[in-house]
Amino acid sequence: MSDKKNKDLELNIAEEQNNQENINKKNLQDVKKAIEDRVNDWFEKNKEKKAIRKLVSISRLIDAGAHISLPIRKKNPKMEPFLYPTTNNKINYFDMLKTTVFLSRAYLFIMEVLQKKPNSRIMLVGTTSGKIISDHVKAEAERVNAYYINQRWLGGILTNFKTVSKSIKKLVDLKKLQASEEFSIRSKNEQLMIGKQIAKMERFIGGISTMREMPSIIIVSDLVQEKNAVMEARKMNIPVIAIANSNANPNDADFIIPANSHSVRAIYLIISVLCDAIAELNGKETMVVGKNDNEIFLPQDTKKVQSQNIINHKKFGRFANNKDSTSEEKTI
């Protein structure tokens, strides 16, 4: 009898959870629509005064998690103008109107600079956000013919480029050696050592192996985490475009995009939009700008979350007869 009651209780709980999820989804859709309408109205009213346009929908930015800031205790007061006022003492949300406007301004700035200097190139920096962003930075840089650093920022890449250029020359020479007939004459051990050296150097400076002059703009994935790159760029008077979370100082960059820099999907989306400026300027197909929401790809951010049944684990004593809990994948 008790087993039947427990099963009924579990079914009721599951049904209640499904109902709550449906309500949350409906509320989220309403919120998205309200913000989208507000942003569309603003762009419609200002389309003649300002040469800016909406590049990506609010719905896609929210799907990417760009609207969520860090906990309030980590907030930099200078980021207050970019956040919604809230009575919540735990977390803030970014004002999506300002995010879209600042994204559009950065997009136009890239186009203006590259129109004035047609042979110049930009640099993408994304070293602290994991493999997905590391691979994406490389792919986007190759798509628009930009320099990139996606593993670790080596000190002096900009401020001491004369020394770094020696390492670049060494990498180029080793690649030439590997492609030559002389390489096949070398011993197997020597070939292996040269291959390992090339792979290591390629990992850290492969993205700047063709760099002969300073980039015209630097785009960083996180204004705080990529502070070394930002500091060097400012010393060399190179404009910086950065994704700025609520803990950042907006004065550290020339153009900020106020958004969640701890979301892989948000960084992925914003970097694609900024690189679309170069693609559009060169008459190539864009990845995000001008596309419908269902055509815009976002990576799946999967995290292993412990099951709620962890309390049933044998180490908790009174649940010793139950099976061990397992971890399950939750897709965000």
mmCIF file of C-alpha atoms in Angstrom:
data_model
loop_
_atom_site.group_PDB
_atom_site.id
_atom_site.type_symbol
_atom_site.label_atom_id
_atom_site.label_comp_id
_atom_site.label_asym_id
_atom_site.label_seq_id
_atom_site.Cartn_x
_atom_site.Cartn_y
_atom_site.Cartn_z
ATOM 1 C CA MET A 1 0.000 0.000 0.000
ATOM 2 C CA SER A 2 2.820 2.366 0.922
ATOM 3 C CA ASP A 3 4.553 1.595 -2.418
ATOM 4 C CA LYS A 4 1.404 2.600 -4.302
ATOM 5 C CA LYS A 5 1.182 5.876 -2.348
ATOM 6 C CA ASN A 6 4.824 6.621 -3.082
ATOM 7 C CA LYS A 7 4.312 5.998 -6.822
ATOM 8 C CA ASP A 8 1.230 8.254 -6.856
ATOM 9 C CA LEU A 9 3.212 10.944 -5.032
ATOM 10 C CA GLU A 10 6.071 10.687 -7.551
ATOM 11 C CA LEU A 11 3.599 10.989 -10.454
ATOM 12 C CA ASN A 12 2.005 14.066 -8.884
ATOM 13 C CA ILE A 13 5.414 15.671 -8.338
ATOM 14 C CA ALA A 14 6.456 14.943 -11.944
ATOM 15 C CA GLU A 15 3.179 16.401 -13.264
ATOM 16 C CA GLU A 16 3.615 19.515 -11.122
ATOM 17 C CA GLN A 17 7.178 19.981 -12.396
ATOM 18 C CA ASN A 18 5.998 19.683 -16.023
ATOM 19 C CA ASN A 19 3.275 22.256 -15.403
ATOM 20 C CA GLN A 20 5.798 24.633 -13.813
ATOM 21 C CA GLU A 21 8.198 24.203 -16.753
ATOM 22 C CA ASN A 22 5.394 25.037 -19.206
ATOM 23 C CA ILE A 23 4.511 28.164 -17.196
ATOM 24 C CA ASN A 24 8.184 29.237 -17.110
ATOM 25 C CA LYS A 25 8.516 28.731 -20.886
ATOM 26 C CA LYS A 26 5.380 30.799 -21.501
ATOM 27 C CA ASN A 27 6.643 33.568 -19.203
ATOM 28 C CA LEU A 28 10.028 33.564 -20.933
ATOM 29 C CA GLN A 29 8.381 33.912 -24.349
ATOM 30 C CA ASP A 30 6.335 36.861 -23.053
ATOM 31 C CA VAL A 31 9.466 38.522 -21.649
ATOM 32 C CA LYS A 32 11.360 37.993 -24.926
ATOM 33 C CA LYS A 33 8.500 39.515 -26.928
ATOM 34 C CA ALA A 34 8.224 42.543 -24.627
ATOM 35 C CA ILE A 35 11.965 43.291 -24.821
ATOM 36 C CA GLU A 36 12.034 42.642 -28.584
ATOM 37 C CA ASP A 37 9.177 45.133 -29.102
ATOM 38 C CA ARG A 38 10.941 47.763 -26.988
ATOM 39 C CA VAL A 39 14.203 47.350 -28.910
ATOM 40 C CA ASN A 40 12.449 47.396 -32.298
ATOM 41 C CA ASP A 41 10.627 50.617 -31.353
ATOM 42 C CA TRP A 42 13.903 52.285 -30.364
ATOM 43 C CA PHE A 43 15.661 51.306 -33.604
ATOM 44 C CA GLU A 44 12.643 52.418 -35.651
ATOM 45 C CA LYS A 45 12.601 55.866 -33.996
ATOM 46 C CA ASN A 46 16.368 56.373 -34.334
ATOM 47 C CA LYS A 47 17.059 54.819 -37.724
ATOM 48 C CA GLU A 48 17.341 58.235 -39.436
ATOM 49 C CA LYS A 49 19.357 59.965 -36.700
ATOM 50 C CA LYS A 50 21.881 57.191 -36.094
ATOM 51 C CA ALA A 51 23.459 54.934 -38.685
ATOM 52 C CA ILE A 52 22.945 51.795 -36.616
ATOM 53 C CA ARG A 53 20.794 48.705 -37.090
ATOM 54 C CA LYS A 54 19.740 45.691 -35.095
ATOM 55 C CA LEU A 55 22.124 42.873 -35.975
ATOM 56 C CA VAL A 56 20.666 39.946 -34.025
ATOM 57 C CA SER A 57 17.322 39.296 -32.360
ATOM 58 C CA ILE A 58 16.777 39.680 -28.626
ATOM 59 C CA SER A 59 15.364 36.151 -28.562
ATOM 60 C CA ARG A 60 18.684 34.716 -29.798
ATOM 61 C CA LEU A 61 20.708 36.804 -27.334
ATOM 62 C CA ILE A 62 18.555 35.568 -24.450
ATOM 63 C CA ASP A 63 18.796 31.974 -25.716
ATOM 64 C CA ALA A 64 22.573 32.430 -25.591
ATOM 65 C CA GLY A 65 22.379 33.683 -21.984
ATOM 66 C CA ALA A 66 23.793 37.108 -22.841
ATOM 67 C CA HIS A 67 21.338 38.851 -20.486
ATOM 68 C CA ILE A 68 22.563 37.256 -17.231
ATOM 69 C CA SER A 69 25.179 39.135 -15.208
ATOM 70 C CA LEU A 70 27.426 37.982 -12.369
ATOM 71 C CA PRO A 71 26.194 37.980 -8.733
ATOM 72 C CA ILE A 72 25.594 41.471 -7.335
ATOM 73 C CA ARG A 73 28.487 41.167 -4.854
ATOM 74 C CA LYS A 74 30.920 41.066 -7.840
ATOM 75 C CA LYS A 75 29.398 44.057 -9.616
ATOM 76 C CA ASN A 76 31.552 47.005 -10.639
ATOM 77 C CA PRO A 77 29.553 50.216 -9.911
ATOM 78 C CA LYS A 78 30.649 51.629 -13.286
ATOM 79 C CA MET A 79 28.581 48.928 -15.027
ATOM 80 C CA GLU A 80 25.398 50.057 -13.269
ATOM 81 C CA PRO A 81 24.055 52.014 -16.309
ATOM 82 C CA PHE A 82 24.034 48.816 -18.382
ATOM 83 C CA LEU A 83 21.990 46.775 -15.889
ATOM 84 C CA TYR A 84 18.288 46.648 -15.135
ATOM 85 C CA PRO A 85 17.452 47.990 -11.657
ATOM 86 C CA THR A 86 16.236 45.074 -9.566
ATOM 87 C CA THR A 87 15.095 44.214 -6.055
ATOM 88 C CA ASN A 88 16.819 40.838 -6.380
ATOM 89 C CA ASN A 89 19.803 40.762 -4.018
ATOM 90 C CA LYS A 90 21.539 37.913 -5.865
ATOM 91 C CA ILE A 91 21.756 38.698 -9.561
ATOM 92 C CA ASN A 92 21.254 41.477 -12.118
ATOM 93 C CA TYR A 93 20.242 41.356 -15.773
ATOM 94 C CA PHE A 94 21.726 43.343 -18.628
ATOM 95 C CA ASP A 95 19.611 45.902 -20.461
ATOM 96 C CA MET A 96 19.282 44.174 -23.844
ATOM 97 C CA LEU A 97 18.571 47.461 -25.623
ATOM 98 C CA LYS A 98 21.993 48.778 -24.636
ATOM 99 C CA THR A 99 23.615 45.457 -25.522
ATOM 100 C CA THR A 100 22.187 45.559 -29.062
ATOM 101 C CA VAL A 101 23.011 49.268 -29.528
ATOM 102 C CA PHE A 102 26.612 48.877 -28.317
ATOM 103 C CA LEU A 103 27.037 45.755 -30.464
ATOM 104 C CA SER A 104 25.862 47.734 -33.489
ATOM 105 C CA ARG A 105 28.260 50.602 -32.689
ATOM 106 C CA ALA A 106 31.219 48.200 -32.474
ATOM 107 C CA TYR A 107 30.133 46.580 -35.756
ATOM 108 C CA LEU A 108 30.096 49.954 -37.538
ATOM 109 C CA PHE A 109 33.443 50.927 -36.012
ATOM 110 C CA ILE A 110 35.110 47.779 -37.437
ATOM 111 C CA MET A 111 33.729 48.564 -40.893
ATOM 112 C CA GLU A 112 34.850 52.213 -40.715
ATOM 113 C CA VAL A 113 38.420 51.352 -39.657
ATOM 114 C CA LEU A 114 38.839 48.665 -42.322
ATOM 115 C CA GLN A 115 37.433 50.976 -45.008
ATOM 116 C CA LYS A 116 40.066 53.594 -44.134
ATOM 117 C CA LYS A 117 42.836 50.962 -43.928
ATOM 118 C CA PRO A 118 41.888 48.252 -46.465
ATOM 119 C CA ASN A 119 45.054 46.177 -45.939
ATOM 120 C CA SER A 120 44.878 46.183 -42.142
ATOM 121 C CA ARG A 121 43.687 43.217 -40.092
ATOM 122 C CA ILE A 122 42.052 42.732 -36.715
ATOM 123 C CA MET A 123 43.041 40.361 -33.910
ATOM 124 C CA LEU A 124 40.700 38.031 -31.978
ATOM 125 C CA VAL A 125 41.663 37.074 -28.423
ATOM 126 C CA GLY A 126 39.835 34.317 -26.538
ATOM 127 C CA THR A 127 42.027 32.267 -24.220
ATOM 128 C CA THR A 128 40.032 31.714 -21.029
ATOM 129 C CA SER A 129 36.610 30.404 -22.050
ATOM 130 C CA GLY A 130 37.330 26.755 -22.863
ATOM 131 C CA LYS A 131 37.794 24.640 -25.972
ATOM 132 C CA ILE A 132 34.540 25.640 -27.707
ATOM 133 C CA ILE A 133 35.481 29.330 -27.744
ATOM 134 C CA SER A 134 39.131 28.553 -28.471
ATOM 135 C CA ASP A 135 38.142 26.590 -31.588
ATOM 136 C CA HIS A 136 35.547 29.200 -32.560
ATOM 137 C CA VAL A 137 38.048 32.066 -32.325
ATOM 138 C CA LYS A 138 40.378 30.172 -34.649
ATOM 139 C CA ALA A 139 37.587 29.307 -37.118
ATOM 140 C CA GLU A 140 36.229 32.876 -37.233
ATOM 141 C CA ALA A 141 39.716 34.352 -37.631
ATOM 142 C CA GLU A 142 40.376 32.049 -40.589
ATOM 143 C CA ARG A 143 36.953 32.920 -42.053
ATOM 144 C CA VAL A 144 37.687 36.662 -42.142
ATOM 145 C CA ASN A 145 41.497 36.545 -42.459
ATOM 146 C CA ALA A 146 42.250 37.902 -38.977
ATOM 147 C CA TYR A 147 45.039 37.251 -36.478
ATOM 148 C CA TYR A 148 44.108 35.295 -33.362
ATOM 149 C CA ILE A 149 45.364 34.145 -29.968
ATOM 150 C CA ASN A 150 43.278 31.307 -28.535
ATOM 151 C CA GLN A 151 45.483 29.495 -26.014
ATOM 152 C CA ARG A 152 47.516 31.804 -23.803
ATOM 153 C CA TRP A 153 48.485 35.439 -24.168
ATOM 154 C CA LEU A 154 52.285 35.561 -24.230
ATOM 155 C CA GLY A 155 53.524 38.796 -22.681
ATOM 156 C CA GLY A 156 54.935 41.230 -25.213
ATOM 157 C CA ILE A 157 53.017 40.112 -28.291
ATOM 158 C CA LEU A 158 52.210 43.774 -28.940
ATOM 159 C CA THR A 159 54.589 45.758 -26.737
ATOM 160 C CA ASN A 160 57.659 43.651 -27.552
ATOM 161 C CA PHE A 161 56.795 42.409 -31.019
ATOM 162 C CA LYS A 162 60.428 42.595 -32.176
ATOM 163 C CA THR A 163 61.293 39.703 -29.836
ATOM 164 C CA VAL A 164 58.097 37.766 -30.593
ATOM 165 C CA SER A 165 58.802 38.116 -34.328
ATOM 166 C CA LYS A 166 61.994 36.071 -33.796
ATOM 167 C CA SER A 167 59.864 33.177 -32.528
ATOM 168 C CA ILE A 168 57.538 33.615 -35.510
ATOM 169 C CA LYS A 169 60.538 33.472 -37.874
ATOM 170 C CA LYS A 170 61.740 30.310 -36.149
ATOM 171 C CA LEU A 171 58.298 28.710 -36.613
ATOM 172 C CA VAL A 172 58.254 29.650 -40.310
ATOM 173 C CA ASP A 173 61.756 28.236 -40.801
ATOM 174 C CA LEU A 174 60.853 24.959 -39.066
ATOM 175 C CA LYS A 175 57.771 24.603 -41.285
ATOM 176 C CA LYS A 176 59.895 25.147 -44.379
ATOM 177 C CA LEU A 177 62.358 22.528 -43.129
ATOM 178 C CA GLN A 178 59.530 20.051 -42.495
ATOM 179 C CA ALA A 179 58.270 20.541 -46.069
ATOM 180 C CA SER A 180 61.714 20.206 -47.649
ATOM 181 C CA GLU A 181 63.542 17.082 -48.865
ATOM 182 C CA GLU A 182 66.196 17.609 -46.198
ATOM 183 C CA PHE A 183 63.653 16.673 -43.524
ATOM 184 C CA SER A 184 63.375 13.086 -44.828
ATOM 185 C CA ILE A 185 67.148 12.663 -44.448
ATOM 186 C CA ARG A 186 67.004 13.492 -40.745
ATOM 187 C CA SER A 187 66.757 10.696 -38.158
ATOM 188 C CA LYS A 188 63.329 9.581 -36.931
ATOM 189 C CA ASN A 189 64.052 11.000 -33.487
ATOM 190 C CA GLU A 190 65.017 14.386 -34.941
ATOM 191 C CA GLN A 191 61.890 14.450 -37.130
ATOM 192 C CA LEU A 192 59.777 13.723 -34.077
ATOM 193 C CA MET A 193 61.427 16.504 -32.050
ATOM 194 C CA ILE A 194 60.950 19.040 -34.864
ATOM 195 C CA GLY A 195 57.278 17.988 -35.241
ATOM 196 C CA LYS A 196 56.680 18.457 -31.505
ATOM 197 C CA GLN A 197 58.373 21.857 -31.532
ATOM 198 C CA ILE A 198 56.267 23.023 -34.471
ATOM 199 C CA ALA A 199 53.055 21.793 -32.795
ATOM 200 C CA LYS A 200 53.886 23.639 -29.570
ATOM 201 C CA MET A 201 54.776 26.892 -31.317
ATOM 202 C CA GLU A 202 51.762 26.607 -33.627
ATOM 203 C CA ARG A 203 49.530 26.290 -30.591
ATOM 204 C CA PHE A 204 50.638 29.590 -29.058
ATOM 205 C CA ILE A 205 51.713 31.783 -31.989
ATOM 206 C CA GLY A 206 50.219 30.016 -35.009
ATOM 207 C CA GLY A 207 47.468 32.640 -35.161
ATOM 208 C CA ILE A 208 49.993 35.468 -35.593
ATOM 209 C CA SER A 209 52.541 33.639 -37.782
ATOM 210 C CA THR A 210 51.755 35.978 -40.707
ATOM 211 C CA MET A 211 51.681 39.165 -38.608
ATOM 212 C CA ARG A 212 54.184 41.759 -39.814
ATOM 213 C CA GLU A 213 52.544 44.892 -38.345
ATOM 214 C CA MET A 214 50.228 45.789 -35.490
ATOM 215 C CA PRO A 215 46.520 44.882 -35.848
ATOM 216 C CA SER A 216 44.129 47.785 -36.383
ATOM 217 C CA ILE A 217 41.606 46.522 -33.766
ATOM 218 C CA ILE A 218 41.658 43.906 -31.006
ATOM 219 C CA ILE A 219 38.477 42.019 -30.056
ATOM 220 C CA VAL A 220 38.593 40.220 -26.684
ATOM 221 C CA SER A 221 36.138 37.686 -25.309
ATOM 222 C CA ASP A 222 36.262 39.013 -21.729
ATOM 223 C CA LEU A 223 37.446 42.455 -20.637
ATOM 224 C CA VAL A 224 38.533 41.194 -17.197
ATOM 225 C CA GLN A 225 39.967 37.767 -18.039
ATOM 226 C CA GLU A 226 41.934 39.078 -21.029
ATOM 227 C CA LYS A 227 43.364 42.055 -19.129
ATOM 228 C CA ASN A 228 46.968 41.441 -20.296
ATOM 229 C CA ALA A 229 45.963 41.727 -23.948
ATOM 230 C CA VAL A 230 43.862 44.816 -23.172
ATOM 231 C CA MET A 231 46.728 46.524 -21.289
ATOM 232 C CA GLU A 232 49.197 45.912 -24.138
ATOM 233 C CA ALA A 233 46.710 47.159 -26.736
ATOM 234 C CA ARG A 234 46.115 50.374 -24.773
ATOM 235 C CA LYS A 235 49.871 50.968 -24.490
ATOM 236 C CA MET A 236 50.168 50.626 -28.256
ATOM 237 C CA ASN A 237 47.064 52.824 -28.879
ATOM 238 C CA ILE A 238 45.199 49.973 -30.558
ATOM 239 C CA PRO A 239 41.377 50.223 -30.215
ATOM 240 C CA VAL A 240 39.863 47.494 -28.033
ATOM 241 C CA ILE A 241 36.394 45.982 -28.474
ATOM 242 C CA ALA A 242 35.457 43.766 -25.530
ATOM 243 C CA ILE A 243 32.580 41.812 -24.049
ATOM 244 C CA ALA A 244 32.121 43.351 -20.599
ATOM 245 C CA ASN A 245 30.441 41.504 -17.762
ATOM 246 C CA SER A 246 29.091 43.266 -14.673
ATOM 247 C CA ASN A 247 32.491 43.011 -12.895
ATOM 248 C CA ALA A 248 34.357 44.933 -15.636
ATOM 249 C CA ASN A 249 35.490 48.544 -15.821
ATOM 250 C CA PRO A 250 33.949 49.914 -19.053
ATOM 251 C CA ASN A 251 36.665 52.579 -19.247
ATOM 252 C CA ASP A 252 39.292 49.914 -20.006
ATOM 253 C CA ALA A 253 38.042 49.417 -23.587
ATOM 254 C CA ASP A 254 37.177 51.762 -26.453
ATOM 255 C CA PHE A 255 33.975 49.832 -27.262
ATOM 256 C CA ILE A 256 32.241 47.446 -24.887
ATOM 257 C CA ILE A 257 29.406 45.008 -25.456
ATOM 258 C CA PRO A 258 27.664 44.658 -22.068
ATOM 259 C CA ALA A 259 26.812 40.956 -21.901
ATOM 260 C CA ASN A 260 27.491 37.719 -20.065
ATOM 261 C CA SER A 261 31.147 36.901 -20.778
ATOM 262 C CA HIS A 262 30.862 33.707 -18.728
ATOM 263 C CA SER A 263 28.399 32.177 -21.194
ATOM 264 C CA VAL A 264 30.056 30.157 -23.957
ATOM 265 C CA ARG A 265 27.000 30.613 -26.171
ATOM 266 C CA ALA A 266 26.931 34.411 -25.691
ATOM 267 C CA ILE A 267 30.642 34.793 -26.529
ATOM 268 C CA TYR A 268 30.185 32.487 -29.542
ATOM 269 C CA LEU A 269 27.307 34.580 -30.875
ATOM 270 C CA ILE A 270 28.865 38.018 -30.296
ATOM 271 C CA ILE A 271 32.225 37.081 -31.857
ATOM 272 C CA SER A 272 30.375 35.773 -34.923
ATOM 273 C CA VAL A 273 28.438 39.055 -35.230
ATOM 274 C CA LEU A 274 31.607 41.175 -35.000
ATOM 275 C CA CYS A 275 33.413 39.029 -37.584
ATOM 276 C CA ASP A 276 30.388 39.414 -39.867
ATOM 277 C CA ALA A 277 31.357 43.100 -40.173
ATOM 278 C CA ILE A 278 34.517 42.074 -42.056
ATOM 279 C CA ALA A 279 32.647 39.453 -44.096
ATOM 280 C CA GLU A 280 30.003 42.007 -45.110
ATOM 281 C CA LEU A 281 32.659 44.559 -46.020
ATOM 282 C CA ASN A 282 34.392 41.996 -48.246
ATOM 283 C CA GLY A 283 31.124 40.910 -49.876
ATOM 284 C CA LYS A 284 31.164 37.448 -48.269
ATOM 285 C CA GLU A 285 28.297 35.538 -46.665
ATOM 286 C CA THR A 286 27.586 36.374 -43.025
ATOM 287 C CA MET A 287 27.035 33.821 -40.243
ATOM 288 C CA VAL A 288 24.557 35.763 -38.064
ATOM 289 C CA VAL A 289 23.735 39.223 -39.452
ATOM 290 C CA GLY A 290 20.727 39.126 -41.773
ATOM 291 C CA LYS A 291 19.876 35.527 -40.822
ATOM 292 C CA ASN A 292 16.679 34.158 -39.253
ATOM 293 C CA ASP A 293 16.895 32.821 -35.712
ATOM 294 C CA ASN A 294 16.595 29.210 -36.861
ATOM 295 C CA GLU A 295 19.598 29.720 -39.186
ATOM 296 C CA ILE A 296 21.885 30.960 -36.395
ATOM 297 C CA PHE A 297 23.911 28.172 -34.809
ATOM 298 C CA LEU A 298 24.638 28.131 -31.072
ATOM 299 C CA PRO A 299 26.760 25.415 -29.442
ATOM 300 C CA GLN A 300 25.272 23.121 -26.828
ATOM 301 C CA ASP A 301 26.719 23.993 -23.413
ATOM 302 C CA THR A 302 26.553 20.701 -21.531
ATOM 303 C CA LYS A 303 27.422 20.387 -17.887
ATOM 304 C CA LYS A 304 27.328 17.341 -15.705
ATOM 305 C CA VAL A 305 24.934 17.926 -12.854
ATOM 306 C CA GLN A 306 24.560 15.541 -9.964
ATOM 307 C CA SER A 307 21.197 13.870 -9.765
ATOM 308 C CA GLN A 308 18.770 14.855 -7.041
ATOM 309 C CA ASN A 309 18.914 11.208 -5.933
ATOM 310 C CA ILE A 310 22.436 11.768 -4.595
ATOM 311 C CA ILE A 311 20.936 11.630 -1.110
ATOM 312 C CA ASN A 312 20.106 7.987 -1.781
ATOM 313 C CA HIS A 313 23.800 7.102 -1.995
ATOM 314 C CA LYS A 314 24.888 4.260 0.289
ATOM 315 C CA LYS A 315 27.272 6.528 2.245
ATOM 316 C CA PHE A 316 24.274 8.375 3.735
ATOM 317 C CA GLY A 317 23.484 5.399 5.935
ATOM 318 C CA ARG A 318 19.718 5.199 6.168
ATOM 319 C CA PHE A 319 19.456 4.945 2.362
ATOM 320 C CA ALA A 320 21.994 2.099 2.241
ATOM 321 C CA ASN A 321 19.579 -0.264 0.489
ATOM 322 C CA ASN A 322 19.019 2.083 -2.480
ATOM 323 C CA LYS A 323 21.103 2.038 -5.665
ATOM 324 C CA ASP A 324 23.989 4.461 -6.154
ATOM 325 C CA SER A 325 22.987 7.651 -7.849
ATOM 326 C CA THR A 326 24.405 8.482 -11.222
ATOM 327 C CA SER A 327 25.211 11.780 -12.823
ATOM 328 C CA GLU A 328 23.084 13.010 -15.668
ATOM 329 C CA GLU A 329 23.760 15.515 -18.422
ATOM 330 C CA LYS A 330 21.762 18.681 -18.368
ATOM 331 C CA THR A 331 21.646 20.701 -21.583
ATOM 332 C CA ILE A 332 21.472 24.445 -21.040
#
